[in-house]
mmCIF file with all atom_site columns, C-alpha atoms in Angstrom:
data_model
loop_
_atom_site.group_PDB
_atom_site.id
_atom_site.type_symbol
_atom_site.label_atom_id
_atom_site.label_alt_id
_atom_site.label_comp_id
_atom_site.label_asym_id
_atom_site.label_entity_id
_atom_site.label_seq_id
_atom_site.pdbx_PDB_ins_code
_atom_site.Cartn_x
_atom_site.Cartn_y
_atom_site.Cartn_z
_atom_site.occupancy
_atom_site.B_iso_or_equiv
_atom_site.pdbx_formal_charge
_atom_site.auth_seq_id
_atom_site.auth_comp_id
_atom_site.auth_asym_id
_atom_site.auth_atom_id
_atom_site.pdbx_PDB_model_num
ATOM 1   C CA . GLY A 1 1   ? 113.195 170.593 107.183 1.00 86.00 ? 1   GLY A CA 1
ATOM 2   C CA . ILE A 1 2   ? 112.063 172.047 110.743 1.00 90.00 ? 2   ILE A CA 1
ATOM 3   C CA . GLN A 1 3   ? 114.305 172.060 113.329 1.00 94.00 ? 3   GLN A CA 1
ATOM 4   C CA . VAL A 1 4   ? 113.992 171.521 116.998 1.00 96.00 ? 4   VAL A CA 1
ATOM 5   C CA . GLU A 1 5   ? 116.312 172.362 119.859 1.00 97.00 ? 5   GLU A CA 1
ATOM 6   C CA . GLN A 1 6   ? 116.393 171.279 123.612 1.00 98.00 ? 6   GLN A CA 1
ATOM 7   C CA . SER A 1 7   ? 118.187 172.774 126.439 1.00 97.00 ? 7   SER A CA 1
ATOM 8   C CA . PRO A 1 8   ? 119.572 172.690 128.865 1.00 97.00 ? 8   PRO A CA 1
ATOM 9   C CA . PRO A 1 9   ? 121.395 169.539 127.563 1.00 96.00 ? 9   PRO A CA 1
ATOM 10  C CA . ASP A 1 10  ? 122.342 168.567 130.969 1.00 96.00 ? 10  ASP A CA 1
ATOM 11  C CA . LEU A 1 11  ? 120.562 169.033 134.284 1.00 97.00 ? 11  LEU A CA 1
ATOM 12  C CA . ILE A 1 12  ? 121.937 167.634 137.541 1.00 97.00 ? 12  ILE A CA 1
ATOM 13  C CA . LEU A 1 13  ? 119.480 168.607 140.630 1.00 96.00 ? 13  LEU A CA 1
ATOM 14  C CA . GLN A 1 14  ? 118.569 166.813 143.950 1.00 97.00 ? 14  GLN A CA 1
ATOM 15  C CA . GLU A 1 15  ? 115.756 165.631 144.676 1.00 97.00 ? 15  GLU A CA 1
ATOM 16  C CA . GLY A 1 16  ? 112.955 167.910 145.924 1.00 97.00 ? 16  GLY A CA 1
ATOM 17  C CA . ALA A 1 17  ? 114.283 170.215 143.176 1.00 98.00 ? 17  ALA A CA 1
ATOM 18  C CA . ASN A 1 18  ? 111.798 172.282 140.712 1.00 97.00 ? 18  ASN A CA 1
ATOM 19  C CA . SER A 1 19  ? 113.219 172.614 136.493 1.00 97.00 ? 19  SER A CA 1
ATOM 20  C CA . THR A 1 20  ? 112.063 173.489 133.444 1.00 98.00 ? 20  THR A CA 1
ATOM 21  C CA . LEU A 1 21  ? 113.270 172.157 130.045 1.00 98.00 ? 21  LEU A CA 1
ATOM 22  C CA . ARG A 1 22  ? 112.670 174.046 126.553 1.00 98.00 ? 22  ARG A CA 1
ATOM 23  C CA . CYS A 1 23  ? 111.883 172.766 123.722 1.00 98.00 ? 23  CYS A CA 1
ATOM 24  C CA . ASN A 1 24  ? 111.875 175.901 120.310 1.00 98.00 ? 24  ASN A CA 1
ATOM 25  C CA . PHE A 1 25  ? 111.041 174.239 117.137 1.00 97.00 ? 25  PHE A CA 1
ATOM 26  C CA . SER A 1 26  ? 112.140 176.042 113.671 1.00 95.00 ? 26  SER A CA 1
ATOM 27  C CA . ASP A 1 27  ? 108.307 176.259 111.740 1.00 92.00 ? 27  ASP A CA 1
ATOM 28  C CA . SER A 1 28  ? 104.573 175.674 112.494 1.00 91.00 ? 28  SER A CA 1
ATOM 29  C CA . VAL A 1 29  ? 103.595 172.435 113.696 1.00 90.00 ? 29  VAL A CA 1
ATOM 30  C CA . ASN A 1 30  ? 100.537 170.266 114.494 1.00 89.00 ? 30  ASN A CA 1
ATOM 31  C CA . ASN A 1 31  ? 102.040 167.444 116.696 1.00 92.00 ? 31  ASN A CA 1
ATOM 32  C CA . LEU A 1 32  ? 104.551 168.446 119.119 1.00 96.00 ? 32  LEU A CA 1
ATOM 33  C CA . GLN A 1 33  ? 105.011 165.379 122.279 1.00 97.00 ? 33  GLN A CA 1
ATOM 34  C CA . TRP A 1 34  ? 107.185 165.348 125.564 1.00 98.00 ? 34  TRP A CA 1
ATOM 35  C CA . PHE A 1 35  ? 108.579 161.883 125.575 1.00 98.00 ? 35  PHE A CA 1
ATOM 36  C CA . HIS A 1 36  ? 110.724 160.307 128.740 1.00 98.00 ? 36  HIS A CA 1
ATOM 37  C CA . GLN A 1 37  ? 113.222 157.880 128.208 1.00 95.00 ? 37  GLN A CA 1
ATOM 38  C CA . ASN A 1 38  ? 114.545 155.481 130.966 1.00 90.00 ? 38  ASN A CA 1
ATOM 39  C CA . PRO A 1 39  ? 117.196 153.443 131.592 1.00 86.00 ? 39  PRO A CA 1
ATOM 40  C CA . TRP A 1 40  ? 116.210 150.677 129.549 1.00 88.00 ? 40  TRP A CA 1
ATOM 41  C CA . GLY A 1 41  ? 115.830 152.962 126.789 1.00 91.00 ? 41  GLY A CA 1
ATOM 42  C CA . GLN A 1 42  ? 111.201 152.563 126.519 1.00 92.00 ? 42  GLN A CA 1
ATOM 43  C CA . LEU A 1 43  ? 110.406 155.717 125.549 1.00 95.00 ? 43  LEU A CA 1
ATOM 44  C CA . ILE A 1 44  ? 107.682 156.542 128.002 1.00 96.00 ? 44  ILE A CA 1
ATOM 45  C CA . ASN A 1 45  ? 104.819 159.658 126.424 1.00 97.00 ? 45  ASN A CA 1
ATOM 46  C CA . LEU A 1 46  ? 104.621 162.434 129.183 1.00 98.00 ? 46  LEU A CA 1
ATOM 47  C CA . PHE A 1 47  ? 102.273 164.900 126.986 1.00 98.00 ? 47  PHE A CA 1
ATOM 48  C CA . TYR A 1 48  ? 100.731 165.466 124.087 1.00 96.00 ? 48  TYR A CA 1
ATOM 49  C CA . ILE A 1 49  ? 100.098 169.202 123.294 1.00 96.00 ? 49  ILE A CA 1
ATOM 50  C CA . PRO A 1 50  ? 101.009 170.920 120.132 1.00 93.00 ? 50  PRO A CA 1
ATOM 51  C CA . SER A 1 51  ? 99.262  173.652 122.267 1.00 94.00 ? 51  SER A CA 1
ATOM 52  C CA . GLY A 1 52  ? 98.117  175.253 125.747 1.00 96.00 ? 52  GLY A CA 1
ATOM 53  C CA . THR A 1 53  ? 98.986  173.948 128.582 1.00 98.00 ? 53  THR A CA 1
ATOM 54  C CA . LYS A 1 54  ? 98.408  170.503 130.626 1.00 97.00 ? 54  LYS A CA 1
ATOM 55  C CA . GLN A 1 55  ? 99.327  169.359 134.031 1.00 97.00 ? 55  GLN A CA 1
ATOM 56  C CA . ASN A 1 56  ? 99.949  165.515 134.866 1.00 96.00 ? 56  ASN A CA 1
ATOM 57  C CA . GLY A 1 57  ? 100.648 165.348 139.017 1.00 97.00 ? 57  GLY A CA 1
ATOM 58  C CA . ARG A 1 58  ? 104.059 166.863 139.680 1.00 97.00 ? 58  ARG A CA 1
ATOM 59  C CA . LEU A 1 59  ? 105.079 167.405 135.530 1.00 98.00 ? 59  LEU A CA 1
ATOM 60  C CA . SER A 1 60  ? 103.183 170.034 133.420 1.00 98.00 ? 60  SER A CA 1
ATOM 61  C CA . ALA A 1 61  ? 103.942 171.521 129.796 1.00 98.00 ? 61  ALA A CA 1
ATOM 62  C CA . THR A 1 62  ? 103.097 174.741 128.136 1.00 98.00 ? 62  THR A CA 1
ATOM 63  C CA . THR A 1 63  ? 103.171 174.913 124.343 1.00 97.00 ? 63  THR A CA 1
ATOM 64  C CA . VAL A 1 64  ? 103.453 178.560 122.521 1.00 97.00 ? 64  VAL A CA 1
ATOM 65  C CA . ALA A 1 65  ? 102.512 177.705 119.665 1.00 93.00 ? 65  ALA A CA 1
ATOM 66  C CA . THR A 1 66  ? 102.777 181.033 117.778 1.00 94.00 ? 66  THR A CA 1
ATOM 67  C CA . GLU A 1 67  ? 106.167 181.843 120.204 1.00 96.00 ? 67  GLU A CA 1
ATOM 68  C CA . ARG A 1 68  ? 107.544 177.857 118.760 1.00 97.00 ? 68  ARG A CA 1
ATOM 69  C CA . TYR A 1 69  ? 108.504 176.147 121.765 1.00 98.00 ? 69  TYR A CA 1
ATOM 70  C CA . SER A 1 70  ? 107.148 174.307 124.726 1.00 98.00 ? 70  SER A CA 1
ATOM 71  C CA . LEU A 1 71  ? 108.370 174.134 128.065 1.00 98.00 ? 71  LEU A CA 1
ATOM 72  C CA . LEU A 1 72  ? 108.164 170.738 130.340 1.00 98.00 ? 72  LEU A CA 1
ATOM 73  C CA . TYR A 1 73  ? 108.154 171.524 133.395 1.00 98.00 ? 73  TYR A CA 1
ATOM 74  C CA . ILE A 1 74  ? 108.776 169.383 136.604 1.00 98.00 ? 74  ILE A CA 1
ATOM 75  C CA . SER A 1 75  ? 108.350 169.730 140.715 1.00 97.00 ? 75  SER A CA 1
ATOM 76  C CA . SER A 1 76  ? 109.545 168.206 143.825 1.00 97.00 ? 76  SER A CA 1
ATOM 77  C CA . SER A 1 77  ? 111.950 165.618 141.482 1.00 97.00 ? 77  SER A CA 1
ATOM 78  C CA . GLN A 1 78  ? 111.905 162.043 142.506 1.00 96.00 ? 78  GLN A CA 1
ATOM 79  C CA . THR A 1 79  ? 115.151 160.008 141.393 1.00 95.00 ? 79  THR A CA 1
ATOM 80  C CA . THR A 1 80  ? 113.036 157.865 139.442 1.00 94.00 ? 80  THR A CA 1
ATOM 81  C CA . ASP A 1 81  ? 112.044 161.581 137.380 1.00 96.00 ? 81  ASP A CA 1
ATOM 82  C CA . SER A 1 82  ? 115.976 160.305 135.826 1.00 95.00 ? 82  SER A CA 1
ATOM 83  C CA . GLY A 1 83  ? 116.804 159.842 132.505 1.00 94.00 ? 83  GLY A CA 1
ATOM 84  C CA . VAL A 1 84  ? 116.062 161.770 128.972 1.00 96.00 ? 84  VAL A CA 1
ATOM 85  C CA . TYR A 1 85  ? 113.444 163.922 128.074 1.00 97.00 ? 85  TYR A CA 1
ATOM 86  C CA . PHE A 1 86  ? 112.600 164.212 124.617 1.00 97.00 ? 86  PHE A CA 1
ATOM 87  C CA . CYS A 1 87  ? 110.664 167.010 122.467 1.00 97.00 ? 87  CYS A CA 1
ATOM 88  C CA . ALA A 1 88  ? 109.340 165.524 119.082 1.00 96.00 ? 88  ALA A CA 1
ATOM 89  C CA . VAL A 1 89  ? 107.280 167.865 116.870 1.00 95.00 ? 89  VAL A CA 1
ATOM 90  C CA . GLY A 1 90  ? 105.291 166.860 113.759 1.00 91.00 ? 90  GLY A CA 1
ATOM 91  C CA . ALA A 1 91  ? 104.254 169.384 110.658 1.00 81.00 ? 91  ALA A CA 1
ATOM 92  C CA . GLY A 1 92  ? 101.069 169.118 108.675 1.00 68.00 ? 92  GLY A CA 1
ATOM 93  C CA . GLY A 1 93  ? 100.085 168.263 105.371 1.00 65.00 ? 93  GLY A CA 1
ATOM 94  C CA . THR A 1 94  ? 102.062 165.457 103.713 1.00 63.00 ? 94  THR A CA 1
ATOM 95  C CA . SER A 1 95  ? 103.908 164.208 106.783 1.00 65.00 ? 95  SER A CA 1
ATOM 96  C CA . TYR A 1 96  ? 102.156 161.805 107.815 1.00 74.00 ? 96  TYR A CA 1
ATOM 97  C CA . GLY A 1 97  ? 102.830 162.336 111.521 1.00 78.00 ? 97  GLY A CA 1
ATOM 98  C CA . LYS A 1 98  ? 106.501 161.707 111.369 1.00 86.00 ? 98  LYS A CA 1
ATOM 99  C CA . LEU A 1 99  ? 108.270 163.345 114.467 1.00 91.00 ? 99  LEU A CA 1
ATOM 100 C CA . THR A 1 100 ? 111.545 164.953 114.087 1.00 93.00 ? 100 THR A CA 1
ATOM 101 C CA . PHE A 1 101 ? 113.274 164.912 117.403 1.00 95.00 ? 101 PHE A CA 1
ATOM 102 C CA . GLY A 1 102 ? 115.302 167.236 119.878 1.00 96.00 ? 102 GLY A CA 1
ATOM 103 C CA . GLN A 1 103 ? 118.902 165.678 121.363 1.00 95.00 ? 103 GLN A CA 1
ATOM 104 C CA . GLY A 1 104 ? 116.905 165.691 124.581 1.00 96.00 ? 104 GLY A CA 1
ATOM 105 C CA . THR A 1 105 ? 118.191 166.693 128.186 1.00 97.00 ? 105 THR A CA 1
ATOM 106 C CA . ILE A 1 106 ? 119.677 164.050 130.080 1.00 96.00 ? 106 ILE A CA 1
ATOM 107 C CA . LEU A 1 107 ? 118.054 164.445 133.695 1.00 96.00 ? 107 LEU A CA 1
ATOM 108 C CA . THR A 1 108 ? 120.118 162.959 136.916 1.00 96.00 ? 108 THR A CA 1
ATOM 109 C CA . VAL A 1 109 ? 118.061 163.487 139.929 1.00 96.00 ? 109 VAL A CA 1
ATOM 110 C CA . HIS A 1 110 ? 120.601 162.621 143.005 1.00 96.00 ? 110 HIS A CA 1
ATOM 111 C CA . PRO A 1 111 ? 118.693 161.497 146.600 1.00 95.00 ? 111 PRO A CA 1
ATOM 112 C CA . SER F 2 1   ? 93.903  149.354 124.261 1.00 86.00 ? 1   SER F CA 1
ATOM 113 C CA . GLN F 2 2   ? 96.646  148.829 122.377 1.00 87.00 ? 2   GLN F CA 1
ATOM 114 C CA . THR F 2 3   ? 100.106 147.429 122.667 1.00 92.00 ? 3   THR F CA 1
ATOM 115 C CA . ILE F 2 4   ? 103.007 147.546 120.229 1.00 96.00 ? 4   ILE F CA 1
ATOM 116 C CA . HIS F 2 5   ? 105.445 144.256 120.676 1.00 96.00 ? 5   HIS F CA 1
ATOM 117 C CA . GLN F 2 6   ? 109.036 144.508 119.099 1.00 97.00 ? 6   GLN F CA 1
ATOM 118 C CA . TRP F 2 7   ? 111.484 141.070 118.682 1.00 96.00 ? 7   TRP F CA 1
ATOM 119 C CA . PRO F 2 8   ? 114.032 140.354 119.609 1.00 96.00 ? 8   PRO F CA 1
ATOM 120 C CA . ALA F 2 9   ? 114.849 142.934 122.478 1.00 96.00 ? 9   ALA F CA 1
ATOM 121 C CA . THR F 2 10  ? 119.028 141.917 121.372 1.00 97.00 ? 10  THR F CA 1
ATOM 122 C CA . LEU F 2 11  ? 120.469 141.225 119.255 1.00 97.00 ? 11  LEU F CA 1
ATOM 123 C CA . VAL F 2 12  ? 124.617 140.894 118.131 1.00 97.00 ? 12  VAL F CA 1
ATOM 124 C CA . GLN F 2 13  ? 125.537 140.481 115.057 1.00 97.00 ? 13  GLN F CA 1
ATOM 125 C CA . PRO F 2 14  ? 128.535 139.993 112.505 1.00 98.00 ? 14  PRO F CA 1
ATOM 126 C CA . VAL F 2 15  ? 129.195 141.931 110.025 1.00 97.00 ? 15  VAL F CA 1
ATOM 127 C CA . GLY F 2 16  ? 127.845 141.055 106.347 1.00 97.00 ? 16  GLY F CA 1
ATOM 128 C CA . SER F 2 17  ? 124.953 138.840 107.702 1.00 97.00 ? 17  SER F CA 1
ATOM 129 C CA . PRO F 2 18  ? 121.315 139.477 107.314 1.00 97.00 ? 18  PRO F CA 1
ATOM 130 C CA . LEU F 2 19  ? 119.181 141.613 109.462 1.00 97.00 ? 19  LEU F CA 1
ATOM 131 C CA . SER F 2 20  ? 115.389 141.348 110.318 1.00 97.00 ? 20  SER F CA 1
ATOM 132 C CA . LEU F 2 21  ? 113.112 143.157 113.198 1.00 98.00 ? 21  LEU F CA 1
ATOM 133 C CA . GLU F 2 22  ? 109.891 142.176 113.129 1.00 98.00 ? 22  GLU F CA 1
ATOM 134 C CA . CYS F 2 23  ? 106.919 144.959 114.939 1.00 98.00 ? 23  CYS F CA 1
ATOM 135 C CA . THR F 2 24  ? 103.569 144.187 115.787 1.00 98.00 ? 24  THR F CA 1
ATOM 136 C CA . VAL F 2 25  ? 100.666 146.326 116.787 1.00 97.00 ? 25  VAL F CA 1
ATOM 137 C CA . GLU F 2 26  ? 97.589  144.971 118.600 1.00 96.00 ? 26  GLU F CA 1
ATOM 138 C CA . GLY F 2 27  ? 94.214  146.435 119.573 1.00 94.00 ? 27  GLY F CA 1
ATOM 139 C CA . THR F 2 28  ? 93.650  149.490 116.137 1.00 92.00 ? 28  THR F CA 1
ATOM 140 C CA . SER F 2 29  ? 92.955  148.675 112.683 1.00 91.00 ? 29  SER F CA 1
ATOM 141 C CA . ASN F 2 30  ? 95.113  150.382 109.860 1.00 92.00 ? 30  ASN F CA 1
ATOM 142 C CA . PRO F 2 31  ? 98.059  152.566 111.842 1.00 94.00 ? 31  PRO F CA 1
ATOM 143 C CA . ASN F 2 32  ? 100.638 154.256 110.506 1.00 93.00 ? 32  ASN F CA 1
ATOM 144 C CA . LEU F 2 33  ? 104.189 152.665 111.539 1.00 95.00 ? 33  LEU F CA 1
ATOM 145 C CA . TYR F 2 34  ? 107.382 154.439 111.670 1.00 95.00 ? 34  TYR F CA 1
ATOM 146 C CA . TRP F 2 35  ? 110.773 152.846 112.334 1.00 96.00 ? 35  TRP F CA 1
ATOM 147 C CA . TYR F 2 36  ? 113.159 155.256 113.918 1.00 95.00 ? 36  TYR F CA 1
ATOM 148 C CA . ARG F 2 37  ? 117.165 154.929 114.835 1.00 95.00 ? 37  ARG F CA 1
ATOM 149 C CA . GLN F 2 38  ? 118.988 156.426 118.014 1.00 94.00 ? 38  GLN F CA 1
ATOM 150 C CA . ALA F 2 39  ? 122.708 155.867 118.048 1.00 86.00 ? 39  ALA F CA 1
ATOM 151 C CA . ALA F 2 40  ? 124.628 157.264 121.463 1.00 75.00 ? 40  ALA F CA 1
ATOM 152 C CA . GLY F 2 41  ? 121.765 157.353 123.080 1.00 62.00 ? 41  GLY F CA 1
ATOM 153 C CA . ARG F 2 42  ? 120.236 161.120 121.615 1.00 79.00 ? 42  ARG F CA 1
ATOM 154 C CA . GLY F 2 43  ? 117.675 162.282 119.494 1.00 85.00 ? 43  GLY F CA 1
ATOM 155 C CA . LEU F 2 44  ? 115.835 160.080 117.322 1.00 93.00 ? 44  LEU F CA 1
ATOM 156 C CA . GLN F 2 45  ? 116.072 159.717 113.518 1.00 92.00 ? 45  GLN F CA 1
ATOM 157 C CA . LEU F 2 46  ? 113.163 158.724 111.204 1.00 93.00 ? 46  LEU F CA 1
ATOM 158 C CA . LEU F 2 47  ? 113.962 155.756 108.990 1.00 94.00 ? 47  LEU F CA 1
ATOM 159 C CA . PHE F 2 48  ? 110.933 154.385 106.927 1.00 95.00 ? 48  PHE F CA 1
ATOM 160 C CA . TYR F 2 49  ? 106.900 155.190 107.617 1.00 93.00 ? 49  TYR F CA 1
ATOM 161 C CA . SER F 2 50  ? 104.023 153.114 106.088 1.00 93.00 ? 50  SER F CA 1
ATOM 162 C CA . VAL F 2 51  ? 100.329 154.128 106.057 1.00 91.00 ? 51  VAL F CA 1
ATOM 163 C CA . GLY F 2 52  ? 99.024  151.290 104.839 1.00 91.00 ? 52  GLY F CA 1
ATOM 164 C CA . ILE F 2 53  ? 99.697  147.210 103.536 1.00 93.00 ? 53  ILE F CA 1
ATOM 165 C CA . GLY F 2 54  ? 102.720 147.358 100.912 1.00 90.00 ? 54  GLY F CA 1
ATOM 166 C CA . GLN F 2 55  ? 103.283 151.464 101.314 1.00 91.00 ? 55  GLN F CA 1
ATOM 167 C CA . ILE F 2 56  ? 107.095 152.169 102.446 1.00 93.00 ? 56  ILE F CA 1
ATOM 168 C CA . SER F 2 57  ? 108.448 155.491 102.916 1.00 90.00 ? 57  SER F CA 1
ATOM 169 C CA . SER F 2 58  ? 112.350 156.281 102.749 1.00 88.00 ? 58  SER F CA 1
ATOM 170 C CA . GLU F 2 59  ? 113.380 158.985 104.701 1.00 85.00 ? 59  GLU F CA 1
ATOM 171 C CA . VAL F 2 60  ? 117.142 158.914 104.292 1.00 80.00 ? 60  VAL F CA 1
ATOM 172 C CA . PRO F 2 61  ? 119.300 156.191 101.524 1.00 71.00 ? 61  PRO F CA 1
ATOM 173 C CA . GLN F 2 62  ? 121.445 153.609 103.943 1.00 81.00 ? 62  GLN F CA 1
ATOM 174 C CA . ASN F 2 63  ? 121.997 149.747 104.420 1.00 88.00 ? 63  ASN F CA 1
ATOM 175 C CA . LEU F 2 64  ? 118.286 148.931 105.528 1.00 94.00 ? 64  LEU F CA 1
ATOM 176 C CA . SER F 2 65  ? 114.776 148.402 103.884 1.00 95.00 ? 65  SER F CA 1
ATOM 177 C CA . ALA F 2 66  ? 111.303 147.918 105.355 1.00 96.00 ? 66  ALA F CA 1
ATOM 178 C CA . SER F 2 67  ? 108.532 146.118 104.549 1.00 96.00 ? 67  SER F CA 1
ATOM 179 C CA . ARG F 2 68  ? 104.674 145.521 106.178 1.00 97.00 ? 68  ARG F CA 1
ATOM 180 C CA . PRO F 2 69  ? 103.215 142.779 104.410 1.00 95.00 ? 69  PRO F CA 1
ATOM 181 C CA . GLN F 2 70  ? 100.164 142.640 107.064 1.00 95.00 ? 70  GLN F CA 1
ATOM 182 C CA . ASP F 2 71  ? 98.070  145.248 108.401 1.00 95.00 ? 71  ASP F CA 1
ATOM 183 C CA . ARG F 2 72  ? 99.790  145.667 111.748 1.00 96.00 ? 72  ARG F CA 1
ATOM 184 C CA . GLN F 2 73  ? 102.911 144.192 110.826 1.00 97.00 ? 73  GLN F CA 1
ATOM 185 C CA . PHE F 2 74  ? 106.334 146.388 110.130 1.00 98.00 ? 74  PHE F CA 1
ATOM 186 C CA . ILE F 2 75  ? 109.528 144.684 108.744 1.00 98.00 ? 75  ILE F CA 1
ATOM 187 C CA . LEU F 2 76  ? 113.288 146.209 109.252 1.00 97.00 ? 76  LEU F CA 1
ATOM 188 C CA . SER F 2 77  ? 115.660 144.490 107.096 1.00 97.00 ? 77  SER F CA 1
ATOM 189 C CA . SER F 2 78  ? 119.199 144.334 105.935 1.00 96.00 ? 78  SER F CA 1
ATOM 190 C CA . LYS F 2 79  ? 120.604 141.804 103.594 1.00 96.00 ? 79  LYS F CA 1
ATOM 191 C CA . LYS F 2 80  ? 124.421 142.797 104.741 1.00 96.00 ? 80  LYS F CA 1
ATOM 192 C CA . LEU F 2 81  ? 124.585 144.699 107.764 1.00 96.00 ? 81  LEU F CA 1
ATOM 193 C CA . LEU F 2 82  ? 127.588 147.506 108.394 1.00 95.00 ? 82  LEU F CA 1
ATOM 194 C CA . LEU F 2 83  ? 129.140 148.414 111.413 1.00 94.00 ? 83  LEU F CA 1
ATOM 195 C CA . SER F 2 84  ? 127.223 151.683 111.295 1.00 92.00 ? 84  SER F CA 1
ATOM 196 C CA . ASP F 2 85  ? 124.102 150.053 111.754 1.00 94.00 ? 85  ASP F CA 1
ATOM 197 C CA . SER F 2 86  ? 124.402 149.419 115.264 1.00 94.00 ? 86  SER F CA 1
ATOM 198 C CA . GLY F 2 87  ? 121.851 151.550 117.326 1.00 94.00 ? 87  GLY F CA 1
ATOM 199 C CA . PHE F 2 88  ? 118.444 150.779 118.987 1.00 96.00 ? 88  PHE F CA 1
ATOM 200 C CA . TYR F 2 89  ? 115.875 150.707 116.465 1.00 97.00 ? 89  TYR F CA 1
ATOM 201 C CA . LEU F 2 90  ? 112.303 151.903 118.027 1.00 97.00 ? 90  LEU F CA 1
ATOM 202 C CA . CYS F 2 91  ? 108.806 150.926 116.366 1.00 98.00 ? 91  CYS F CA 1
ATOM 203 C CA . ALA F 2 92  ? 105.951 153.288 116.866 1.00 97.00 ? 92  ALA F CA 1
ATOM 204 C CA . TRP F 2 93  ? 102.528 153.561 115.812 1.00 95.00 ? 93  TRP F CA 1
ATOM 205 C CA . SER F 2 94  ? 99.882  156.097 115.801 1.00 93.00 ? 94  SER F CA 1
ATOM 206 C CA . ALA F 2 95  ? 96.662  155.888 114.552 1.00 90.00 ? 95  ALA F CA 1
ATOM 207 C CA . SER F 2 96  ? 95.736  156.929 110.832 1.00 82.00 ? 96  SER F CA 1
ATOM 208 C CA . GLY F 2 97  ? 93.780  159.784 109.280 1.00 72.00 ? 97  GLY F CA 1
ATOM 209 C CA . PHE F 2 98  ? 95.607  162.625 110.756 1.00 67.00 ? 98  PHE F CA 1
ATOM 210 C CA . SER F 2 99  ? 98.892  163.073 111.050 1.00 66.00 ? 99  SER F CA 1
ATOM 211 C CA . TYR F 2 100 ? 98.250  164.976 114.186 1.00 75.00 ? 100 TYR F CA 1
ATOM 212 C CA . ASN F 2 101 ? 97.329  161.859 115.736 1.00 85.00 ? 101 ASN F CA 1
ATOM 213 C CA . GLU F 2 102 ? 99.484  160.789 119.169 1.00 91.00 ? 102 GLU F CA 1
ATOM 214 C CA . GLN F 2 103 ? 102.646 158.516 118.224 1.00 94.00 ? 103 GLN F CA 1
ATOM 215 C CA . PHE F 2 104 ? 103.404 155.528 120.263 1.00 95.00 ? 104 PHE F CA 1
ATOM 216 C CA . PHE F 2 105 ? 106.572 153.223 120.679 1.00 97.00 ? 105 PHE F CA 1
ATOM 217 C CA . GLY F 2 106 ? 107.418 150.119 121.268 1.00 97.00 ? 106 GLY F CA 1
ATOM 218 C CA . PRO F 2 107 ? 109.910 148.891 123.616 1.00 96.00 ? 107 PRO F CA 1
ATOM 219 C CA . GLY F 2 108 ? 113.229 149.037 120.882 1.00 96.00 ? 108 GLY F CA 1
ATOM 220 C CA . THR F 2 109 ? 115.532 146.221 119.987 1.00 97.00 ? 109 THR F CA 1
ATOM 221 C CA . ARG F 2 110 ? 119.315 147.351 120.631 1.00 96.00 ? 110 ARG F CA 1
ATOM 222 C CA . LEU F 2 111 ? 120.848 145.923 118.007 1.00 96.00 ? 111 LEU F CA 1
ATOM 223 C CA . THR F 2 112 ? 125.719 145.607 117.965 1.00 96.00 ? 112 THR F CA 1
ATOM 224 C CA . VAL F 2 113 ? 127.236 144.477 114.684 1.00 96.00 ? 113 VAL F CA 1
ATOM 225 C CA . LEU F 2 114 ? 130.151 143.005 115.749 1.00 96.00 ? 114 LEU F CA 1
#
């Protein structure tokens, strides 16, 4: 099946710093989502971005499907950005929307 | 708007006891439904998915089963829990029809088997 690799596995920042999280995937996808898992375990949808670029406030994401990677940018980080960021991808055909998750990036933002 | 509920939020069960976790979705019809498990706080693994009432597909062989008795209800069960069944269980839904529809997750159930 499709493989998803996220980097870095851990990231520690000071408040106000910028960061880039990367997601590499091994095959063509027709679904790519970025999630933030908060301390209570809730998965919050950040972006649905199988291709192209999107921005939402201090967060933006870019997916280059032909090169099989996606990037999540966090600017002017805040302590509330701390948590685990997951990339998840879905293939086409008879996949029925099933997502394969990366192992996540644990982000810690210090005041 | 659509809402997804899971209960219970937390559960502590002895080894060998049965399990029933419930997931319901509001505000949509004929959704695709999914059960995932997260162990040790990293990475989610898909356990089951369903594209309609009574239609269940299993992704990994294990001690668990799933059922979909109603259009917007998805149940995860076990007859006898193992220690290895401990984890965080998340239910998710997506709109039916296209495999690339965005997926949305419930709040999860944290299961501890002692």
